[in-house]
Amino acid sequence: MKVRRWTIIVTVLAIVVMMLPAAAGAAPSNQGQSYTVQKDDSLWLIAEKYLGSGAAFMAIVQATNAKHAEDSSFAEITDASLIQPGWKLWIPTKEEAESLLAALPPAPAAGKRALNITFAWPTYIDPAVGSDFSSTSALCNLYDTLVFPNTKGGVDPHLAESWEVSDDGLTWTFHLKKGVKFHNGSELTASDVAFSMNRLLEIGEGLAYVFLGTVESATALDDYTVQFKLTKPSGLFLISLIRLYVLDEEEVMANVVTPGPYGDKGDYGKEYLLTHDAGSGPYKVKEFPLEEYLLMEKNPDWFGTFAPNAPDEVRFIATTETATVRTLMSRQELEITDQWQTIEALEALDAMEGVDVAAFPVLTEFYLMIHTKKPPTDDIHFRRAMAYAFDYDAAVALEWPGTKQSRGPVPAITAGHNPDVFVFQRDLEKAKAELAQSPYADKLDEYPVEYHWITEVPAEEKFALLFQANMAEIGIKVDIVGTPWMSVVEEMASQEQSPHIVSIYVSADFPEAGSLLKVRYHSDAAATWSQNEWLLDPDLDAKIDDALATVNQDERYAKYRELQDYIVNLCPSLFLYDQVQKHAYQSAYVDWPAAKGEVIPVMGYNMYAPVIQILPH
């Protein structure tokens, strides 16, 4: 019944979006208005009167629930077929109604187990481009890797059945499973593995930083043997291969656009891989309207094992909007929420019948990234003044229970973390003393600090306001700018356009401190969203490279600890807290390993759909 009703709704809504501007006989639509439900009213009749079409009723549901989140005098509609006289609704304008209807996800296919998850957007499914949470969540479902991360922080064989490394640590040889099929039916061979590595290195974007400067070459010795030559030994090479997603070389090269920036390789298939996959993974792309959702369907020919009730379809929905998420959850049309819902929103979702909040520690830290090359934050005393003025206890109190202040540049659960690293605490006297040593101390009015927070994560505004209030106590003026994620990514690619401060969560790509230290502070990753500090410090780069090249684990961890001391001394960031990742989910019918404590401590892999079960309901 639910699937059928939703299918009908979506069908008529598609028509409504086109009808609304031309609808006749409706009330003026230049502004929204409140409405009190009368006896014998229905949402259909109300929508017909005010929006020109009864089928637009879901726009009223969305708009009213959004108002309810701000003002409890408005109703919260959890079942569009049940409204009561006296309820206060919000009628959006026709233009707003069009936007609300267009944002609704497509209906699930009848008779299929569906897993729907909301994400902050955009999502890039090209293994040489994507690197953030939604992208890595998609990549691990669409593609296979040589090895696979486990819950203990290590790796297990996956495409590779076995491997060996030379005595000098410079040559790694992997032996592949036979008979693995790409989604188009062709067999995965060692040539595809080598192609995938070489393409990643040549493009140099996304997760390429993991291998740049380490991998010299990748070569297929035969159909089922691939060899990597390293420029230097690496203690992290094996585990880093969880980020080498294997593409079908033939499919990619058959879809290149020429001319392009990569010579005879044209665009190297980048345009094609915006909306298509060329993988062998457990799911394959079915539909991908870029700004709306990514729909993946089960790959029946996958060589791995699906859980008995693994989803037939997986849909990543491009929204973190609270009212939309709440409506979809209430209708059981969303199984797992994004991790960016506010504490208040999560508490409201947790109160729903059959819904719980899963909270688990991950290798993610929340930073205030400080531009070290732009006045006034180019001065270390100015940065230290801010570090002492900030109220870390108040910041942690804004988060989920159990959250702890960060101790340095990497989360405390990360292998190689330094538990003795210096930790800033709020001390206004020390803040004023540091500020007095800054060349900007007598001209603070001339140097306001611009702070950008990400609008898709509404909770970040609270930290921005706290920072602004704290800095005002020592005379530093802070201008807060809410900025969409895509704009943040674009501005952080330029040293000139980057703001003084950006608040961002960054996760380790594999569970050792070196992974995060490199992506956060090495010059190789300076022009990416994972840095706003612009340290560009050759001594630091050399220290990071040396640590990563140290094969002996104890020696490598000791170097990580020294690096953390070095970085904290520069004060390039405010280390706020180690994230407890939080998602509301349909606990009544979703069997999700991460919610039970079976957490893979690597970004993206806790959304690995083959192990998530959608139980009958």
XYZ file of C-alpha atoms in Angstrom, residues 2-527:
526
model
C 2.782 2.425 0.929
C 4.728 1.857 -2.286
C 1.617 2.180 -4.411
C 0.492 5.400 -2.711
C 3.981 6.919 -2.991
C 4.223 5.955 -6.652
C 0.924 7.700 -7.388
C 2.017 10.779 -5.447
C 5.320 11.083 -7.287
C 3.636 10.624 -10.648
C 1.136 13.397 -10.110
C 3.729 15.666 -8.514
C 5.820 15.534 -11.666
C 2.808 16.952 -13.507
C 2.108 19.480 -10.767
C 5.554 21.031 -11.010
C 4.731 21.970 -14.587
C 1.166 23.066 -13.776
C 1.728 25.351 -10.809
C 2.800 28.571 -12.549
C -0.214 28.446 -14.866
C -2.833 27.321 -12.327
C -5.929 29.495 -12.349
C -8.270 30.552 -9.590
C -5.778 30.268 -6.737
C -5.157 32.863 -4.052
C -2.374 35.416 -4.620
C 1.022 33.721 -4.375
C 3.478 36.577 -3.866
C 4.119 35.466 -0.289
C 3.462 32.485 1.915
C 0.765 32.538 4.579
C -0.439 30.655 7.631
C -3.736 28.750 7.541
C -5.880 27.219 10.278
C -7.434 23.862 9.387
C -11.247 23.919 9.292
C -13.783 21.116 9.657
C -13.942 18.894 6.556
C -10.631 20.272 5.270
C -8.093 18.021 3.597
C -4.610 18.836 2.400
C -5.753 18.098 -1.126
C -8.523 20.700 -0.947
C -6.266 23.280 0.691
C -3.594 22.780 -1.974
C -6.210 23.005 -4.702
C -7.437 26.345 -3.348
C -4.103 28.016 -2.630
C -1.706 26.339 -5.059
C -4.032 25.562 -7.929
C -3.680 21.778 -7.711
C -4.593 19.324 -4.977
C -1.678 17.102 -5.920
C 0.668 19.807 -4.596
C -0.317 18.964 -1.002
C 3.156 17.591 -0.198
C 4.552 21.113 -0.596
C 2.288 22.212 2.272
C 3.485 19.245 4.343
C 7.119 20.178 3.736
C 6.611 23.886 4.373
C 4.559 23.324 7.543
C 7.075 20.898 9.018
C 9.852 23.381 8.280
C 7.905 26.056 10.163
C 7.264 23.629 13.028
C 11.022 23.189 13.435
C 11.245 26.957 14.096
C 7.870 27.586 15.788
C 5.986 24.863 17.662
C 2.662 26.664 17.122
C 2.702 25.191 13.621
C 1.597 21.589 13.220
C 3.959 18.711 12.565
C 2.413 16.558 9.837
C 3.512 12.937 10.004
C 0.632 11.504 7.970
C -0.645 13.625 5.095
C -4.018 11.876 5.215
C -4.671 12.973 8.820
C -5.003 16.639 9.728
C -7.150 18.081 12.532
C -9.319 21.219 12.773
C -7.411 23.969 14.539
C -4.010 22.913 13.254
C -1.869 25.782 12.006
C -0.355 25.164 8.562
C 1.974 27.148 6.358
C 1.012 27.631 2.705
C 4.129 28.302 0.602
C 4.145 30.485 -2.478
C 3.742 28.737 -5.799
C 7.445 29.247 -6.492
C 8.388 27.761 -3.129
C 5.980 24.871 -3.735
C 7.684 24.095 -7.050
C 11.073 23.906 -5.315
C 9.748 21.721 -2.506
C 8.098 19.288 -4.890
C 11.140 19.099 -7.136
C 13.314 18.241 -4.115
C 11.324 15.133 -3.191
C 13.144 11.881 -4.007
C 11.757 9.457 -6.570
C 9.550 6.637 -5.409
C 11.102 3.306 -4.479
C 10.518 0.555 -6.992
C 7.605 -1.695 -6.072
C 8.526 -4.963 -4.400
C 12.203 -4.067 -3.882
C 14.171 -3.668 -0.678
C 15.296 -0.035 -0.702
C 17.983 1.677 1.366
C 17.660 5.463 1.259
C 20.286 7.691 2.886
C 20.566 11.478 2.882
C 23.925 13.154 2.283
C 25.486 16.577 1.968
C 26.190 17.092 -1.731
C 27.885 17.026 -4.254
C 28.857 13.382 -4.759
C 31.652 12.423 -7.157
C 31.748 8.798 -8.274
C 34.946 9.036 -10.323
C 37.644 7.262 -8.240
C 40.159 9.889 -9.364
C 37.980 12.780 -8.182
C 35.768 11.864 -5.201
C 37.212 12.050 -1.689
C 34.592 13.344 0.766
C 32.063 11.402 2.861
C 29.290 10.990 0.295
C 31.773 10.262 -2.504
C 33.716 7.597 -0.604
C 30.420 6.044 0.525
C 29.440 5.742 -3.131
C 32.848 4.559 -4.337
C 33.057 1.612 -1.945
C 29.664 0.379 -3.189
C 30.392 0.837 -6.901
C 33.983 -0.382 -7.038
C 36.173 -3.122 -5.612
C 39.654 -2.751 -4.145
C 42.617 -5.083 -3.772
C 42.153 -5.227 0.011
C 39.184 -4.347 2.223
C 39.204 -2.550 5.609
C 38.020 -4.437 8.684
C 36.661 -3.337 12.070
C 40.052 -3.889 13.736
C 41.819 -1.206 11.714
C 43.535 -3.678 9.381
C 42.757 -5.097 5.949
C 41.534 -8.394 4.518
C 42.066 -9.854 1.009
C 39.456 -8.740 -1.520
C 40.316 -8.599 -5.236
C 43.792 -9.773 -4.258
C 44.023 -13.318 -2.963
C 47.628 -12.923 -1.819
C 50.647 -10.632 -2.077
C 54.319 -10.358 -1.267
C 56.800 -7.528 -0.782
C 60.508 -7.429 -1.642
C 63.120 -7.272 1.108
C 63.844 -3.600 0.401
C 60.127 -2.741 0.643
C 60.060 -1.192 -2.847
C 58.265 -3.889 -4.865
C 54.784 -5.171 -4.030
C 53.250 -8.006 -6.071
C 49.549 -8.912 -5.874
C 47.807 -12.023 -7.191
C 44.191 -11.453 -8.243
C 41.036 -13.521 -8.019
C 40.023 -14.974 -11.352
C 36.588 -14.519 -12.883
C 35.701 -11.142 -11.325
C 33.310 -9.334 -13.679
C 32.838 -5.633 -14.272
C 29.277 -4.346 -14.454
C 29.428 -4.512 -18.251
C 30.345 -8.207 -18.132
C 34.044 -8.004 -19.032
C 36.612 -9.656 -16.768
C 38.690 -7.617 -14.305
C 42.416 -8.177 -14.898
C 45.747 -6.879 -13.638
C 45.848 -4.406 -16.527
C 42.754 -2.689 -15.103
C 44.396 -2.413 -11.672
C 47.532 -0.851 -13.147
C 45.436 1.489 -15.293
C 43.447 2.629 -12.255
C 46.582 3.512 -10.300
C 48.268 5.263 -13.220
C 45.116 7.228 -14.050
C 44.764 8.345 -10.431
C 48.373 9.507 -10.294
C 48.190 11.328 -13.635
C 44.973 13.181 -12.791
C 46.344 14.012 -9.344
C 43.005 14.893 -7.717
C 40.823 13.377 -5.025
C 42.561 10.519 -3.233
C 45.693 10.727 -5.384
C 47.569 12.359 -2.507
C 47.585 8.911 -0.819
C 49.937 7.581 -3.518
C 51.677 10.658 -4.963
C 55.376 10.629 -4.140
C 55.170 6.986 -3.080
C 54.168 4.946 -6.145
C 56.605 5.043 -9.047
C 54.771 2.671 -11.375
C 52.063 0.026 -11.652
C 52.469 -2.816 -14.148
C 50.495 -5.933 -15.122
C 52.888 -8.893 -15.178
C 50.133 -11.133 -16.553
C 46.332 -11.188 -16.462
C 46.203 -11.936 -12.742
C 49.441 -10.461 -11.358
C 50.008 -6.743 -10.794
C 53.193 -5.171 -9.473
C 53.762 -1.782 -7.865
C 57.172 -0.145 -7.690
C 57.551 2.389 -4.884
C 59.937 5.328 -4.806
C 60.623 4.607 -1.127
C 59.446 2.099 1.467
C 56.047 2.866 2.955
C 54.543 1.584 6.151
C 51.096 2.545 4.894
C 51.119 1.254 1.333
C 49.113 -1.916 1.958
C 46.329 -0.265 3.925
C 46.274 2.700 1.522
C 45.082 0.318 -1.214
C 41.568 0.495 0.261
C 41.455 3.777 -1.698
C 42.495 2.295 -5.052
C 39.118 1.661 -6.679
C 39.561 -0.490 -9.767
C 38.094 0.751 -13.060
C 37.457 -1.055 -16.336
C 40.201 0.392 -18.540
C 38.415 -0.483 -21.789
C 35.127 1.159 -20.750
C 36.810 4.333 -19.539
C 38.942 4.762 -22.643
C 35.964 4.041 -24.915
C 34.254 7.060 -23.384
C 36.975 9.708 -23.358
C 36.242 13.173 -24.715
C 38.884 14.700 -26.984
C 40.613 17.034 -27.017
C 41.288 17.130 -23.299
C 43.921 18.036 -20.714
C 45.575 14.588 -20.750
C 46.977 14.503 -24.286
C 46.010 11.417 -26.267
C 43.836 10.334 -23.314
C 41.565 13.347 -23.807
C 39.612 13.993 -20.617
C 40.539 10.499 -19.326
C 36.843 9.659 -19.063
C 36.130 12.295 -16.394
C 32.942 13.573 -18.034
C 31.597 10.038 -18.484
C 32.395 9.095 -14.895
C 30.456 12.038 -13.519
C 27.253 10.054 -13.990
C 28.376 6.501 -14.883
C 30.482 3.913 -13.130
C 33.014 1.520 -14.650
C 33.311 -0.759 -11.659
C 32.792 -4.313 -10.495
C 31.384 -3.528 -7.060
C 28.252 -4.836 -5.309
C 26.108 -2.023 -6.747
C 26.021 -0.208 -10.069
C 24.659 3.153 -11.149
C 21.051 3.075 -12.277
C 20.262 6.810 -12.334
C 22.291 9.869 -11.390
C 20.689 13.277 -11.915
C 23.695 15.086 -10.493
C 22.062 17.607 -8.168
C 19.243 15.375 -6.905
C 20.195 11.803 -6.032
C 22.349 8.816 -6.886
C 20.413 5.576 -7.414
C 22.361 2.320 -7.399
C 21.031 -1.180 -8.052
C 22.309 -4.536 -6.880
C 24.915 -6.240 -9.055
C 23.786 -9.892 -9.328
C 27.158 -10.937 -10.743
C 29.266 -9.556 -7.875
C 31.890 -12.033 -6.645
C 31.294 -11.154 -2.977
C 28.577 -12.158 -0.522
C 25.458 -10.127 0.215
C 23.704 -10.317 3.574
C 20.372 -12.222 3.191
C 18.253 -9.046 3.176
C 20.720 -6.650 1.558
C 18.985 -3.825 -0.333
C 18.077 -4.257 -3.988
C 18.445 -0.510 -4.502
C 20.464 2.117 -2.682
C 19.578 5.776 -3.058
C 21.782 8.631 -1.840
C 19.500 11.663 -1.561
C 20.980 15.147 -1.945
C 19.609 16.908 1.112
C 20.326 17.580 4.760
C 17.262 19.818 5.139
C 15.669 19.058 8.506
C 12.011 19.218 7.519
C 12.552 17.036 4.442
C 14.485 14.467 6.463
C 11.826 14.394 9.171
C 9.006 13.948 6.675
C 10.765 11.127 4.839
C 11.634 9.359 8.091
C 8.060 9.622 9.353
C 6.814 7.984 6.142
C 9.498 5.273 6.244
C 10.873 6.554 2.948
C 14.288 7.231 4.449
C 16.272 4.547 6.266
C 19.398 6.393 7.466
C 19.850 10.137 7.830
C 22.938 12.121 6.995
C 25.371 12.783 9.830
C 24.783 16.545 9.733
C 21.409 16.764 11.462
C 21.379 19.091 14.474
C 21.159 17.730 17.996
C 17.603 19.076 18.209
C 16.642 17.373 14.955
C 18.143 14.079 16.091
C 16.264 14.232 19.386
C 13.006 14.796 17.495
C 13.752 11.873 15.185
C 14.717 9.673 18.125
C 11.260 10.292 19.598
C 9.584 8.719 16.553
C 8.345 5.176 16.935
C 10.765 2.702 15.391
C 13.547 5.264 14.988
C 16.786 5.379 16.983
C 20.018 7.341 16.827
C 23.224 5.430 16.171
C 26.290 7.203 17.591
C 29.798 5.809 17.217
C 33.365 7.173 17.311
C 35.103 7.583 13.984
C 38.433 8.867 12.712
C 37.003 12.357 12.239
C 37.918 15.635 13.877
C 36.195 19.023 13.752
C 38.664 21.816 12.999
C 38.662 25.546 12.695
C 41.226 25.806 9.887
C 43.193 29.058 10.115
C 44.771 30.675 7.037
C 48.426 31.163 8.008
C 49.357 33.342 5.042
C 46.641 36.027 5.228
C 46.756 38.980 7.665
C 46.012 39.012 10.566
C 45.987 35.218 11.010
C 49.429 34.988 9.429
C 50.816 35.991 12.831
C 51.368 33.117 15.279
C 50.628 35.277 18.323
C 47.282 36.280 16.809
C 46.483 32.607 16.202
C 47.489 31.632 19.730
C 45.374 34.443 21.147
C 42.363 32.967 19.374
C 43.264 29.469 20.591
C 43.345 30.628 24.209
C 40.194 32.757 23.897
C 37.967 29.978 22.558
C 35.630 28.185 24.975
C 36.209 24.497 24.202
C 33.972 23.268 27.017
C 31.044 25.267 25.648
C 31.731 23.908 22.153
C 31.755 20.288 23.318
C 28.523 20.908 25.236
C 26.841 21.783 21.929
C 27.515 18.283 20.662
C 26.143 14.806 21.288
C 26.710 13.355 24.807
C 30.049 11.587 25.014
C 31.854 13.988 22.688
C 35.333 14.998 23.890
C 37.652 17.888 23.114
C 40.351 16.986 20.621
C 43.883 16.471 21.824
C 45.888 17.764 18.891
C 45.612 17.291 15.133
C 44.353 13.675 15.039
C 41.484 11.930 16.878
C 42.460 10.134 20.072
C 41.396 6.713 18.722
C 43.834 6.971 15.798
C 46.858 4.673 15.836
C 49.916 6.826 16.503
C 48.050 9.554 18.408
C 50.148 11.535 20.885
C 48.307 11.561 24.244
C 50.843 14.026 25.689
C 50.498 16.715 23.032
C 49.818 20.250 24.300
C 46.094 21.090 24.451
C 44.835 24.690 24.468
C 42.246 25.562 27.121
C 40.282 28.781 27.511
C 42.403 31.370 29.356
C 41.572 34.996 28.586
C 44.646 36.363 30.344
C 46.946 34.236 28.193
C 44.890 35.203 25.137
C 45.374 38.904 25.857
C 49.083 38.396 26.513
C 49.527 36.644 23.157
C 47.502 39.284 21.346
C 49.644 42.025 22.851
C 52.658 40.498 21.074
C 50.930 40.588 17.678
C 51.773 43.357 15.188
C 48.014 43.694 14.661
C 47.212 44.346 18.341
C 46.781 48.121 17.918
C 44.791 47.969 14.691
C 42.234 45.192 15.207
C 39.472 47.284 13.604
C 41.430 47.224 10.336
C 41.689 43.428 10.320
C 38.360 41.657 10.850
C 38.505 37.862 10.669
C 36.256 36.214 8.084
C 34.832 32.851 9.245
C 33.020 30.565 6.785
C 30.753 27.769 7.982
C 29.038 25.205 5.754
C 25.335 25.839 5.277
C 24.494 22.183 4.569
C 25.521 21.510 8.186
C 23.281 23.931 10.158
C 24.825 22.984 13.511
C 28.096 24.597 12.425
C 26.545 28.046 12.804
C 26.394 27.573 16.582
C 30.153 27.114 16.716
C 30.666 30.155 14.507
C 28.542 32.290 16.838
C 30.391 30.944 19.885
C 33.727 31.767 18.254
C 32.520 35.256 17.341
C 31.406 35.934 20.931
C 34.636 34.555 22.406
C 36.840 36.660 20.111
C 34.844 39.805 20.894
C 35.995 39.397 24.509
C 39.568 40.156 23.443
C 38.684 42.757 20.808
C 38.874 40.628 17.651
C 36.036 41.279 15.203
C 34.710 38.196 13.401
C 32.487 38.283 10.331
C 30.481 35.064 9.952
C 29.565 33.888 6.452
C 27.341 30.854 5.830
C 28.742 29.233 2.678
C 27.477 26.290 0.581
C 29.827 23.314 0.516
C 30.549 23.583 -3.199
C 31.612 27.205 -2.753
C 33.841 26.215 0.160
C 35.559 23.618 -2.026
C 36.102 26.167 -4.785
C 37.445 28.937 -2.562
C 39.807 26.612 -0.684
C 41.496 25.702 -3.960
C 42.975 29.217 -4.021
C 45.307 30.720 -1.436
C 43.973 34.175 -2.290
C 40.276 33.266 -2.089
C 40.444 31.147 1.065
C 38.932 32.938 4.092
C 40.707 33.398 7.411
C 38.841 30.497 8.992
C 36.767 27.570 7.723
C 35.083 25.054 10.014
C 35.286 21.536 8.559
C 35.149 17.906 9.633
C 38.005 15.844 8.174
C 38.312 12.077 8.385
C 41.364 9.864 8.084
C 41.405 7.832 4.883
C 42.932 4.934 6.796
C 43.336 4.366 10.538
C 46.811 5.737 11.211
C 47.830 9.243 12.239
C 50.010 9.665 9.162
C 47.004 9.539 6.872
C 45.377 12.543 8.510
C 48.621 14.442 9.064
C 49.378 14.281 5.357
C 45.975 15.310 4.062
C 45.681 18.061 6.658
C 49.113 19.667 6.614
C 51.305 18.406 3.744
C 51.783 20.778 0.809
C 50.667 18.041 -1.614
C 47.098 18.538 -0.343
C 47.260 22.306 0.247
C 44.813 23.285 -2.499
